[in-house]
Amino acid sequence: MTTQLVFPKPPRLATRLMDLFTPLEEESIVGDLLEEYSQLASKSGVEFARRWYWRQTAKTIAHLFAAGFRIAPWSTTAAVVGGFLLLRFVSALPEQLLNVITDRYLMFWSAHFQAYLSVLNGMAVAHFIGLLFVGAVVALVSKGREMVATMTLALVLCALIVSAFVWVGMHGAHRPIDFGWVLWSCADPLAIAIGGVIVRTRQSGARTLASAG
C-alpha cells in the first residue's frame, strides 16, 4: 500500500488575502510563497511555517500596496478621489429619494405609518448597497490595483470616522457618545472593501475560466 503525502495547508485567510491583493499578472508570487511554506513546514514544523506565512503575507501585501501607488500614482489616486466624490453623491441619494416620496405621499404615510417605518428601516440597507456599488466602481476603474484603491478609500473613511469620534469626545460637552452610530459608520468602509472583493473575485474567476478554455 502506498502512502500519499499530505502537504500542510497555509492559513486560509492569509492565502485569501494574498489572492486578493496580488495582481493577476503576478500570480507566481502566491505560488512561490506556497512552495516556500511547504518546504519550511517539512523542516521546522507546521506552526512555525504558519507564523512565517503570516509575516510574509503582511510584508507582501504592504509591498504590493506601495507598488500600486508607485507604478500608477495618478490613476490610483484619481480612482480613490473619484470614489470619495461618488460616495458623497450615492450616500445622499436614499435620503433625498425618501424626502421626495414623503412630500409627495404625505397623506398616505399618515394613514399607513407602519409602512413608513418599514421604509425607514430599509434606508440602512439601501445605504449599504450604495456603498457596495461605490466600492465596485472604484475597483473596476483600478484595473490591476482593485484592492489597493478600494482599501485606500476604506482607510480614508476609517480615518474620518476616528477623527469625528475624537472630536465628539473632546467637544461633546459630556454628551454621551452614540456607539450605535460609531458601529454603523464602520459599515461604510466595510461595504467599500466588500465591493472591491466582489469585483476582484469575479475577475479572477473569469481569468481562470478563460485559461481553462
mmCIF file of N, CA, C and O in Angstrom, residues 76-86 153:
data_model
loop_
_atom_site.group_PDB
_atom_site.id
_atom_site.type_symbol
_atom_site.label_atom_id
_atom_site.label_comp_id
_atom_site.label_asym_id
_atom_site.label_seq_id
_atom_site.Cartn_x
_atom_site.Cartn_y
_atom_site.Cartn_z
ATOM 1 N N THR A 76 -4.308 55.780 -9.693
ATOM 2 C CA THR A 76 -4.785 55.194 -8.437
ATOM 3 C C THR A 76 -5.366 56.259 -7.525
ATOM 4 O O THR A 76 -6.436 56.086 -6.928
ATOM 5 N N THR A 77 -4.670 57.385 -7.424
ATOM 6 C CA THR A 77 -5.175 58.494 -6.604
ATOM 7 C C THR A 77 -6.483 59.028 -7.162
ATOM 8 O O THR A 77 -7.416 59.344 -6.404
ATOM 9 N N ALA A 78 -6.559 59.142 -8.499
ATOM 10 C CA ALA A 78 -7.795 59.623 -9.121
ATOM 11 C C ALA A 78 -8.955 58.685 -8.830
ATOM 12 O O ALA A 78 -10.088 59.130 -8.604
ATOM 13 N N ALA A 79 -8.690 57.374 -8.825
ATOM 14 C CA ALA A 79 -9.748 56.408 -8.523
ATOM 15 C C ALA A 79 -10.243 56.563 -7.093
ATOM 16 O O ALA A 79 -11.450 56.500 -6.822
ATOM 17 N N VAL A 80 -9.318 56.808 -6.167
ATOM 18 C CA VAL A 80 -9.697 56.984 -4.763
ATOM 19 C C VAL A 80 -10.488 58.277 -4.572
ATOM 20 O O VAL A 80 -11.538 58.291 -3.912
ATOM 21 N N VAL A 81 -9.984 59.367 -5.153
ATOM 22 C CA VAL A 81 -10.674 60.655 -5.018
ATOM 23 C C VAL A 81 -12.041 60.597 -5.695
ATOM 24 O O VAL A 81 -13.053 61.068 -5.150
ATOM 25 N N GLY A 82 -12.080 60.017 -6.896
ATOM 26 C CA GLY A 82 -13.362 59.874 -7.586
ATOM 27 C C GLY A 82 -14.329 59.010 -6.802
ATOM 28 O O GLY A 82 -15.528 59.295 -6.750
ATOM 29 N N GLY A 83 -13.805 57.957 -6.172
ATOM 30 C CA GLY A 83 -14.660 57.116 -5.347
ATOM 31 C C GLY A 83 -15.216 57.866 -4.152
ATOM 32 O O GLY A 83 -16.375 57.665 -3.766
ATOM 33 N N PHE A 84 -14.409 58.739 -3.564
ATOM 34 C CA PHE A 84 -14.886 59.527 -2.421
ATOM 35 C C PHE A 84 -15.993 60.487 -2.846
ATOM 36 O O PHE A 84 -16.997 60.643 -2.134
ATOM 37 N N LEU A 85 -15.823 61.128 -4.000
ATOM 38 C CA LEU A 85 -16.871 62.028 -4.501
ATOM 39 C C LEU A 85 -18.141 61.253 -4.849
ATOM 40 O O LEU A 85 -19.257 61.703 -4.565
ATOM 41 N N LEU A 86 -17.969 60.081 -5.475
ATOM 42 C CA LEU A 86 -19.121 59.238 -5.784
ATOM 43 C C LEU A 86 -19.806 58.781 -4.501
ATOM 44 O O LEU A 86 -21.045 58.695 -4.447
ATOM 45 N N LEU A 153 -9.505 53.852 -0.048
ATOM 46 C CA LEU A 153 -10.726 54.613 0.208
ATOM 47 C C LEU A 153 -11.347 54.194 1.545
ATOM 48 O O LEU A 153 -11.810 55.045 2.315
#
